[in-house]
Short mmCIF file of C-alpha atoms in Angstrom, two decimals:
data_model
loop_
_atom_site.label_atom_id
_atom_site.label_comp_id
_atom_site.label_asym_id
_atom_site.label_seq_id
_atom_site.Cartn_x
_atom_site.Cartn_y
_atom_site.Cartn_z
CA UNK A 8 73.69 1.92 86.53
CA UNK A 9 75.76 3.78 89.40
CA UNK A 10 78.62 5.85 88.30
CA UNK A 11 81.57 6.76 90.38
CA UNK A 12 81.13 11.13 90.72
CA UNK A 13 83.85 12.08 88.25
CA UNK A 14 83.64 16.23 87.78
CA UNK A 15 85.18 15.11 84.36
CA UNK A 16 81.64 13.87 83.05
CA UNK A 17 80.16 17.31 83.76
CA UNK A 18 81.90 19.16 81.39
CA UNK A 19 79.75 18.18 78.39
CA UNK A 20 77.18 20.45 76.67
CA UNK A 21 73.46 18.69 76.74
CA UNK A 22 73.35 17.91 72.92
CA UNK A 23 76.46 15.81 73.34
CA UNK A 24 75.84 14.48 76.43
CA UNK A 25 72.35 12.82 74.51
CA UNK A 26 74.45 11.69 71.60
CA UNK A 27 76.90 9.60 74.35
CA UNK A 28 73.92 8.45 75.87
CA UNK A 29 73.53 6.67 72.40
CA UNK A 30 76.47 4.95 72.05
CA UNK A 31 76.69 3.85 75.75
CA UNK A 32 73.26 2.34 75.93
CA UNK A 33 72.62 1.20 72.21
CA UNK A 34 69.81 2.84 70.12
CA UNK A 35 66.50 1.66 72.05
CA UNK A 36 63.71 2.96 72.57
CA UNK A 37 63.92 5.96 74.59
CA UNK A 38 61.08 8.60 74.59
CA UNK A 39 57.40 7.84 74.75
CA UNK A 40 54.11 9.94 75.79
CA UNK A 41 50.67 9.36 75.52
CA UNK A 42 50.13 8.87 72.18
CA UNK A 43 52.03 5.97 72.43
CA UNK A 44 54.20 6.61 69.05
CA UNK A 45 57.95 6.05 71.27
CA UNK A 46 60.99 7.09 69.69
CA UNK A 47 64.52 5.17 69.98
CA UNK A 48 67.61 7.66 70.68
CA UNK A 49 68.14 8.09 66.89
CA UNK A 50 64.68 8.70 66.09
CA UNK A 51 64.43 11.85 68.84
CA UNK A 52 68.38 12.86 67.63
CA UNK A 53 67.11 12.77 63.77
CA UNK A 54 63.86 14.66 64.89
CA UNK A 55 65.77 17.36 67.13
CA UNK A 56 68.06 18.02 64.25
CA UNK A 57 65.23 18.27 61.46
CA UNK A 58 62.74 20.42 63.46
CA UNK A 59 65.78 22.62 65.29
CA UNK A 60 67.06 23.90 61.78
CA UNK A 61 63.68 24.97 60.49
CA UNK A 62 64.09 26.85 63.51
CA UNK A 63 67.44 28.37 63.44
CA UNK A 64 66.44 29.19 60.07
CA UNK A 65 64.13 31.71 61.57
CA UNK A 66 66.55 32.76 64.53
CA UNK A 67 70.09 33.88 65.59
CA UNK A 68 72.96 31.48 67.07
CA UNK A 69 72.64 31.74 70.71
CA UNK A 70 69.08 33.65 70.34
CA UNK A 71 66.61 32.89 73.43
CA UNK A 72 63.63 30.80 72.12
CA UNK A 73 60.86 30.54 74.12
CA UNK A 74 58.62 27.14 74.69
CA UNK A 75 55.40 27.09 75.62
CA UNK A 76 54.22 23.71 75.42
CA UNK A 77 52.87 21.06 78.26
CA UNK A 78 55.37 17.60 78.94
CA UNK A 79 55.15 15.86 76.24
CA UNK A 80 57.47 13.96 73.25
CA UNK A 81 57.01 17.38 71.23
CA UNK A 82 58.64 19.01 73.94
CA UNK A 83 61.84 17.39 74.70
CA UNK A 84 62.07 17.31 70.91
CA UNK A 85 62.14 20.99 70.67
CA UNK A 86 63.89 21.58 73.62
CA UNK A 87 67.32 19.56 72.02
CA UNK A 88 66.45 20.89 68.40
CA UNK A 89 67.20 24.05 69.84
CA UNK A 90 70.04 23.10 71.80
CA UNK A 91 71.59 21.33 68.44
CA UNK A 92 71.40 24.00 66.56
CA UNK A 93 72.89 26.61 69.59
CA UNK A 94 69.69 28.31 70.38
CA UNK A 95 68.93 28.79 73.87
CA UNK A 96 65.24 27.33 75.50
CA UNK A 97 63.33 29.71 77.78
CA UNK A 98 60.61 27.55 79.45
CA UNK A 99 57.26 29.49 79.92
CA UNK A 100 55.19 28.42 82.65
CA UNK A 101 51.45 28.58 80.91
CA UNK A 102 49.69 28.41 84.21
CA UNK A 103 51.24 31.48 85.35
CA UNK A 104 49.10 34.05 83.34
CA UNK A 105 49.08 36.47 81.01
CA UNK A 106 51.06 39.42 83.15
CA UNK A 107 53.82 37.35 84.23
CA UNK A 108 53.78 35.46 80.97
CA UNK A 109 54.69 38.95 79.39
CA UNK A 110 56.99 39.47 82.33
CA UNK A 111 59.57 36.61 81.95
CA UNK A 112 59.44 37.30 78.14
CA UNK A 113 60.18 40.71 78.14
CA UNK A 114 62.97 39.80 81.38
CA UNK A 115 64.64 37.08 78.42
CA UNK A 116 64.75 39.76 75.71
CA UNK A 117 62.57 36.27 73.39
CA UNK A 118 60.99 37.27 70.57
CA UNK A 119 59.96 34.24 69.62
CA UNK A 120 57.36 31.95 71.03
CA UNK A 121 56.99 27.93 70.27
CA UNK A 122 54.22 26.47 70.77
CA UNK A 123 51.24 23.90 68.91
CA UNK A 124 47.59 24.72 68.35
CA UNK A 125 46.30 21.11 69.41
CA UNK A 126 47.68 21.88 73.39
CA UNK A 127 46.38 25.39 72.95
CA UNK A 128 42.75 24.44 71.98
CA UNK A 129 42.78 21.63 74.61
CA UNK A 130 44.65 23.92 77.61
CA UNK A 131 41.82 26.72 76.29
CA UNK A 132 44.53 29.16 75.94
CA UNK A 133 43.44 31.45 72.89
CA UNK A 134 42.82 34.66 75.15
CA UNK A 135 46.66 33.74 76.41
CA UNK A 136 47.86 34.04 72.77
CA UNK A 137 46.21 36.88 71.71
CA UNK A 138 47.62 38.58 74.49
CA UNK A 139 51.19 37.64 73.86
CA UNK A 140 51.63 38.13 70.07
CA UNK A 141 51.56 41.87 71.29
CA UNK A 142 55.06 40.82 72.62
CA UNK A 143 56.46 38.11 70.60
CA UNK A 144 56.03 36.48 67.82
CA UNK A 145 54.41 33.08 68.12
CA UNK A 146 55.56 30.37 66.18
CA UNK A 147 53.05 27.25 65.41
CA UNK A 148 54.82 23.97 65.40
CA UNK A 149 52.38 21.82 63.82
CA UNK A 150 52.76 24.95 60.69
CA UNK A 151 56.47 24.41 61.21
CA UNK A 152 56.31 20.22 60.34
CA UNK A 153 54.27 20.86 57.88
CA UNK A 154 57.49 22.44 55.59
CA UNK A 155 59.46 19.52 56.38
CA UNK A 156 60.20 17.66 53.03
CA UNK A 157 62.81 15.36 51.50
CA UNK A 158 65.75 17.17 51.74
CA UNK A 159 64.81 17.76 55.66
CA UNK A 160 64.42 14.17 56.22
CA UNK A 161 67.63 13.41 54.10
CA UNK A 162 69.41 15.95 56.46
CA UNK A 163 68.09 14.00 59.19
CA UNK A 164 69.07 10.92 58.38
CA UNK A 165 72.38 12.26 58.09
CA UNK A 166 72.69 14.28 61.56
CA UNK A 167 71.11 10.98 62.99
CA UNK A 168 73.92 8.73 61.59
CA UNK A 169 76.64 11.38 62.67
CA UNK A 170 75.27 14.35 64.98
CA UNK A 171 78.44 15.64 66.37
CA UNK A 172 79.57 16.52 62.92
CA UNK A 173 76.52 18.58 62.48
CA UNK A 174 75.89 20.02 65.48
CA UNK A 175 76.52 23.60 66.28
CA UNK A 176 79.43 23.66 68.88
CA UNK A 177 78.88 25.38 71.97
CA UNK A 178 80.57 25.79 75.81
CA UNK A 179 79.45 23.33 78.42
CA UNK A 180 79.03 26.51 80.69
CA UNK A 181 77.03 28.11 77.72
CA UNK A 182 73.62 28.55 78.95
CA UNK A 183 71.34 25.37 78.99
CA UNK A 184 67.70 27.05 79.90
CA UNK A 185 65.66 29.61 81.20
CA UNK A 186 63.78 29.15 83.67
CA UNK A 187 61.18 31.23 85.96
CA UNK A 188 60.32 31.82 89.74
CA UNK A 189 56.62 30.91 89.85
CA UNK A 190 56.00 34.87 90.29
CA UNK A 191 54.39 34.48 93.96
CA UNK A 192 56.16 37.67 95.13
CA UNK A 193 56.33 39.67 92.23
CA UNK A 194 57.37 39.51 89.26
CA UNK A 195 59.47 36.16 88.20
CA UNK A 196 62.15 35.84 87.97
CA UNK A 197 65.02 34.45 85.25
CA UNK A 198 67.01 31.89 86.32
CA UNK A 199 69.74 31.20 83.90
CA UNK A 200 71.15 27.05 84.24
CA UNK A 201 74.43 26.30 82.21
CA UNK A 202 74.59 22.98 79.74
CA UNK A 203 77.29 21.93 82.70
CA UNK A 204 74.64 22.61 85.48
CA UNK A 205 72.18 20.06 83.88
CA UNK A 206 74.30 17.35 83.05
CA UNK A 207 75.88 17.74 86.74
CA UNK A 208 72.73 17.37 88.13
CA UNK A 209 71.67 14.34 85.78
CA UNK A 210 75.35 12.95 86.94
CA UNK A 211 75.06 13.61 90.41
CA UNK A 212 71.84 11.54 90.46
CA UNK A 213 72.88 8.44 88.94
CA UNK A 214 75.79 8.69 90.81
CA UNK A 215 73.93 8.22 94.24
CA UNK A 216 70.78 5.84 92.91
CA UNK A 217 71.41 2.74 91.22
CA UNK A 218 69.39 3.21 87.76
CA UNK A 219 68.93 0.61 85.50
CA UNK A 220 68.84 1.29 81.93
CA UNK A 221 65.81 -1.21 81.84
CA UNK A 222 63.82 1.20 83.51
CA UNK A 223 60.74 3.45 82.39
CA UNK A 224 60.64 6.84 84.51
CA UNK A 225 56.97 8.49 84.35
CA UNK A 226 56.88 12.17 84.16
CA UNK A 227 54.15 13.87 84.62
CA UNK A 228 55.25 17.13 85.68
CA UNK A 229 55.86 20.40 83.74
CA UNK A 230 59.63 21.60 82.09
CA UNK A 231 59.01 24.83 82.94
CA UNK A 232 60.06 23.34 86.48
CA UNK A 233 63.54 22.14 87.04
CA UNK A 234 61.88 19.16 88.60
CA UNK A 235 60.22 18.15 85.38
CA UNK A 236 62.86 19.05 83.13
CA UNK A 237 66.24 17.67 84.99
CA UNK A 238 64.68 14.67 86.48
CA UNK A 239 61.81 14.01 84.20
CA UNK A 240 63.83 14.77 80.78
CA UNK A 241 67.49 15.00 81.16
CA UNK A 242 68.21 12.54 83.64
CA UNK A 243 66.11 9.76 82.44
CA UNK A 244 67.77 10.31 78.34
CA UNK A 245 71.17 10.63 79.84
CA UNK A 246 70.95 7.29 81.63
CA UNK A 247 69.50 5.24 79.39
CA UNK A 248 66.09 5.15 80.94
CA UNK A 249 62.73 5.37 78.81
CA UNK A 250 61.28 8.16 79.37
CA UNK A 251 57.40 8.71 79.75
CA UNK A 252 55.87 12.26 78.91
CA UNK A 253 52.79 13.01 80.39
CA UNK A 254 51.24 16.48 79.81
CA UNK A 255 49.25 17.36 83.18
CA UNK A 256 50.23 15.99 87.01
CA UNK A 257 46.09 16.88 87.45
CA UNK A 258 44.77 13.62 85.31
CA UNK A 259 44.76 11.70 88.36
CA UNK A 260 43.31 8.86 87.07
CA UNK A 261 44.38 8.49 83.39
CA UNK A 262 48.05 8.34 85.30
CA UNK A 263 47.55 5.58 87.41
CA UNK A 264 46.09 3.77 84.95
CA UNK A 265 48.85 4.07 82.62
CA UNK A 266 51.73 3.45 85.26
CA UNK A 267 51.17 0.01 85.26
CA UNK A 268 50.67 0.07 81.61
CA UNK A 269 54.03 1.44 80.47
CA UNK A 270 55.74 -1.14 82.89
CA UNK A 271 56.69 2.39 85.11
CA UNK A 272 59.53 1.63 86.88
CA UNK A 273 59.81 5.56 88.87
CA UNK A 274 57.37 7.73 89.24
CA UNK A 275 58.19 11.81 89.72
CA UNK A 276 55.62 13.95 91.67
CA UNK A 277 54.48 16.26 94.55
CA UNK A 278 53.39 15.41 97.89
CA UNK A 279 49.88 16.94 96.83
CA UNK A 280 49.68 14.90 93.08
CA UNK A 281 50.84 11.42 95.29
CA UNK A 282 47.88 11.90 97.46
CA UNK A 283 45.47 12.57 94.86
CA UNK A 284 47.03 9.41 93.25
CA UNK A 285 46.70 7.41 96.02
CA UNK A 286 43.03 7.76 96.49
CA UNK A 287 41.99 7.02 93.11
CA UNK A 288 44.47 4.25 92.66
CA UNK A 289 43.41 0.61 91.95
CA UNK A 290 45.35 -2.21 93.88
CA UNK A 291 47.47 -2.90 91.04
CA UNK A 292 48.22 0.75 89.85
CA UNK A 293 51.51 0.78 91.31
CA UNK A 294 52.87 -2.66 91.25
CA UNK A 295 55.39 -1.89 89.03
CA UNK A 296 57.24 0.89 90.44
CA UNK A 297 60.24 0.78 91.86
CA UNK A 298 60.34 3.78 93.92
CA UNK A 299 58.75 7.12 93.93
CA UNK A 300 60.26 10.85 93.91
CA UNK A 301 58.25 13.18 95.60
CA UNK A 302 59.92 16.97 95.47
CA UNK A 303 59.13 20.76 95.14
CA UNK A 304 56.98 20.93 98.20
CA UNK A 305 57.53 19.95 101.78
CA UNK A 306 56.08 16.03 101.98
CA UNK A 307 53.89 16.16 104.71
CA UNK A 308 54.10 13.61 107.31
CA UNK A 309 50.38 11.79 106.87
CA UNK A 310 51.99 11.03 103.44
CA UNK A 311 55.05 9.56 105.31
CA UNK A 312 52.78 7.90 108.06
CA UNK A 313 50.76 6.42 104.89
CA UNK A 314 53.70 5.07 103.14
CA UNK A 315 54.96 3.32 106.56
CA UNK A 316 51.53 1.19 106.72
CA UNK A 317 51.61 0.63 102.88
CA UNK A 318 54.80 -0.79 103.38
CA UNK A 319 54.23 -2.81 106.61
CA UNK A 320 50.84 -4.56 105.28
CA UNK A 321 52.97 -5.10 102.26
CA UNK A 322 55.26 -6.54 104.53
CA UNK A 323 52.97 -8.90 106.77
CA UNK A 324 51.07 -9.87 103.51
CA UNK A 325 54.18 -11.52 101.93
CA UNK A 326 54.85 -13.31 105.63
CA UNK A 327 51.26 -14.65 105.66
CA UNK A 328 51.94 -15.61 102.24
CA UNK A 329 55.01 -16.86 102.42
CA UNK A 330 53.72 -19.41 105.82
CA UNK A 331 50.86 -20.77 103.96
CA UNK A 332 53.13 -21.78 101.28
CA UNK A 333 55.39 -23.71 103.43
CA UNK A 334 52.36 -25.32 105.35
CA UNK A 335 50.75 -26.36 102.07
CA UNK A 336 53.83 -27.40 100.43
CA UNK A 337 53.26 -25.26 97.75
CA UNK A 338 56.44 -24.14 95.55
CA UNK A 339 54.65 -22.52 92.91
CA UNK A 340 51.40 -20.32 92.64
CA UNK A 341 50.21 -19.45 89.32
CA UNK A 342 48.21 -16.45 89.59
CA UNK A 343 46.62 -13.92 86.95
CA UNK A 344 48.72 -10.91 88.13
CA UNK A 345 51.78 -12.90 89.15
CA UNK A 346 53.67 -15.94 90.08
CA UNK A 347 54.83 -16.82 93.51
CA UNK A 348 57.53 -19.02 93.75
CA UNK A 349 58.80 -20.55 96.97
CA UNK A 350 62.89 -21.26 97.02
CA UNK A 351 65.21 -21.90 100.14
CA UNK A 352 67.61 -19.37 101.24
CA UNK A 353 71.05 -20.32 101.68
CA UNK A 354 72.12 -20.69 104.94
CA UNK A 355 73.81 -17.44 106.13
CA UNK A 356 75.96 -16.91 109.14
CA UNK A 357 75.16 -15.83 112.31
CA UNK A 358 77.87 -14.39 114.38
CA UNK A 359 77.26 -14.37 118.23
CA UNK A 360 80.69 -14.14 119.87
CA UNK A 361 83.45 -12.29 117.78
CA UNK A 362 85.89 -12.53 120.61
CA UNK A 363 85.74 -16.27 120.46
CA UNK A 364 86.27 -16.42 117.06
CA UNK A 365 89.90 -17.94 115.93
CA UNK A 366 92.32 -15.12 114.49
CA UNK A 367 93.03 -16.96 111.19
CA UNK A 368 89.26 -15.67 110.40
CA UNK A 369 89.89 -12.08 111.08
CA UNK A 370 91.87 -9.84 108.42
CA UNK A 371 95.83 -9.63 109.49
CA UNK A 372 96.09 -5.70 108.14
CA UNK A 373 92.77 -3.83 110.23
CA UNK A 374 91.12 -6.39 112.76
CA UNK A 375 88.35 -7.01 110.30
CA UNK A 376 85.84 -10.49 110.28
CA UNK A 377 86.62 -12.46 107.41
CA UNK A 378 82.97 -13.19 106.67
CA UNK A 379 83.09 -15.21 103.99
CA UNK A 380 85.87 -17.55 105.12
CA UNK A 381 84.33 -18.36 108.39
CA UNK A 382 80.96 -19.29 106.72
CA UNK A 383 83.15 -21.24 104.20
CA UNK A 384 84.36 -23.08 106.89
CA UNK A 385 81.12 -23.51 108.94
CA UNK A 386 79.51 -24.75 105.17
CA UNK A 387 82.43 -27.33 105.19
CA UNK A 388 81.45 -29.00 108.57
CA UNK A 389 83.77 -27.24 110.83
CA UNK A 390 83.20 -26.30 113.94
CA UNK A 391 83.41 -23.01 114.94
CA UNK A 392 83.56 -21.20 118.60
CA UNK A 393 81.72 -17.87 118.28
CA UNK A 394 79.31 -18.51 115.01
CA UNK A 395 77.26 -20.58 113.50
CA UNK A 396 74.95 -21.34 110.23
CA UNK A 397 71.52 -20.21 110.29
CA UNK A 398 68.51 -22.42 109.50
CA UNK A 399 67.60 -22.03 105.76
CA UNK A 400 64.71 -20.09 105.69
CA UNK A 401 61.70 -20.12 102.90
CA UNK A 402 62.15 -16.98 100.04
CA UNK A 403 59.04 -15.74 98.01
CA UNK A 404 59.59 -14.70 94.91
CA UNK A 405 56.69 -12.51 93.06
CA UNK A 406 56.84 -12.27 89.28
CA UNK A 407 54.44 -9.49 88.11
CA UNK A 408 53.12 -10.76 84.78
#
């Protein structure tokens, strides 16, 4: 839901900020990927806090930690275990290559390297590790679960039922991430984001779209991108929104088969991934979504010209539609996909002279229409000079099963 842009709801540091989420949208199911195992906002706080001490216990309070590991549940997990814990996360980019790989961790003095062996074997990245245990120390998650026994679940359970007493405090403008220039002139680059940055930009967000909490955003793109992490992670969690980890933007297919699947309500993506999408789509692959974000590269205007005719045969579709009902005297179409439902609008008002409109229906402070007191009046019989009540019209309704 739309917030008003208070500066006030910045100044919160990210493991907070997930625990508010908590009590402001009620524990629900919040985090999914494509195992399909979701977990509700106390099941991803209770995780966060079990795996981020097992790593603390092997690290420094405000140490850099490095994560290399592809979108995915496991990732936003370790990304807030950290962050509980007041470690900081230093997002590796694992398409970049070995010499900038060494680059960025060498630039965040890490010495430590998280990551799993079931995305390593599948990404084919064993040359990549060999390479960088000559710089850091790599640390196997799926070795790291393993340890976790009753006293770390009991601790969980715990931190779950009251995380802020817990938690390791830290400063809103503390660091928040790492991130890295994609190295295209040179070496990367760090760029260092504050807690306050992220939640800003998760604020700022909600604060100009109208989210629903009953909505599923699909993400699909990498954290070691502000792109994927702020608007695929943080915003989503902070708003109450599921969200939907996908590990590659690449899987062209496999994704728009699943949007419709997970009920996705937004989808996040590049101009490049949308057309790839697109082609391989089936009719029905995007029915669900509400609207789609397409950022970090210029959207080039066939895309734009494409969306326009989407959207006008989607348009003269529901008018042909629409007519046939009405001829047929149809109110209600039970289909496989959906059901169509025909209703009247309400007659609205249709103003064609203001200056002949009487003063009593014009606001006495700023010479402003009173809108809903003329129509009032023009739904009571009266006449009006200036305005009348349109025809009721036919509305089509589509209910996507």
């Amino acid at each position: 839901m739309r917030q008003a842009l208070d500066p006030s709801l910045y100044d919160s540091t990210l493991i907070d900020a997930l625990i508010d989420a908590r009590s402001r949208f009620g524990d629900k199911e919040i985090l999914e990927d494509q195992d399909r195992h979701p977990l509700t906002y106390t099941g991803l706080i209770r995780a966060a806090f079990v795996l981020g001490r097992k790593i603390a216990n092997m690290t420094d309070k405000g140490e850099r930690v490095a994560i290399l590991l592809p979108s995915s549940m496991g990732v936003v997990v370790t990304f807030f275990g950290l962050h509980a814990h007041g470690r900081v996360p230093v997002m590796l980019n694992f398409t970049a290559g070995e010499a900038n790989l060494k680059a960025a961790i060498k630039a965040s003095g890490v010495k430590k390297v998280l990551t799993a062996k079931r995305f390593i074997d599948q990404a084919k990245l064993d040359d990549l590790i060999v390479e960088l245990k000559t710089v850091a120390e790599v640390v196997w998650l799926d070795d790291v679960r393993k340890t976790i026994g009753l006293a770390d679940k009991l601790y969980g359970l715990a931190a779950g039922a009251a995380p802020k007493r817990f938690r390791v405090k830290t400063d809103p403008d503390a660091p928040g991430v790492v991130l890295f220039t994609s190295g295209s002139f040179g070496t990367p680059k760090g760029v260092v984001l504050s807690q306050k940055n992220l939640v800003a930009n998760a604020r700022q967000v909600a604060a100009h779209i109208d989210l629903s909490p009953d909505w599923v955003m699909f993400n699909p793109l990498p954290t070691f991108h502000c792109f994927g992490l702020t608007g695929g992670v943080i915003l989503p969690l902070l708003q109450g929104l599921k969200a939907f980890q996908y590990p590659s933007p690449l899987h062209a297919k496999q994704i728009t088969d699943l949007l419709p699947q997970v009920n996705a309500s937004i989808l996040f993506a590049t101009d490049t991934f949308l057309n790839q999408y697109g082609r391989v789509a089936e009719p029905n692959d995007f029915s669900t979504l509400k609207f789609v974000v397409a950022g970090a590269e210029k959207v080039v205007a066939d895309l734009e010209a494409r969306a326009k005719r989407v959207e006008d045969r989607i348009r003269m579709r529901r008018g042909l539609i629409e007519q046939a009902m009405v001829i047929a005297e149809i109110k209600k179409l039970e289909r496989p996909a959906a059901t169509l439902s025909l209703t009247n609008r309400p007659a609205s008002l249709v103003v064609s002279d203001e200056a002949a409109i009487p003063s009593r229906f014009w606001v006495a402070a700023d010479p402003k229409l009173d809108r809903k007191a003329l129509s009032a009046a023009l739904k009571e019989g009266e006449a009006v000079a200036g305005a009348t009540l349109s025809n009721a019209a036919p509305s089509l309704t589509v209910r996507v099963k």
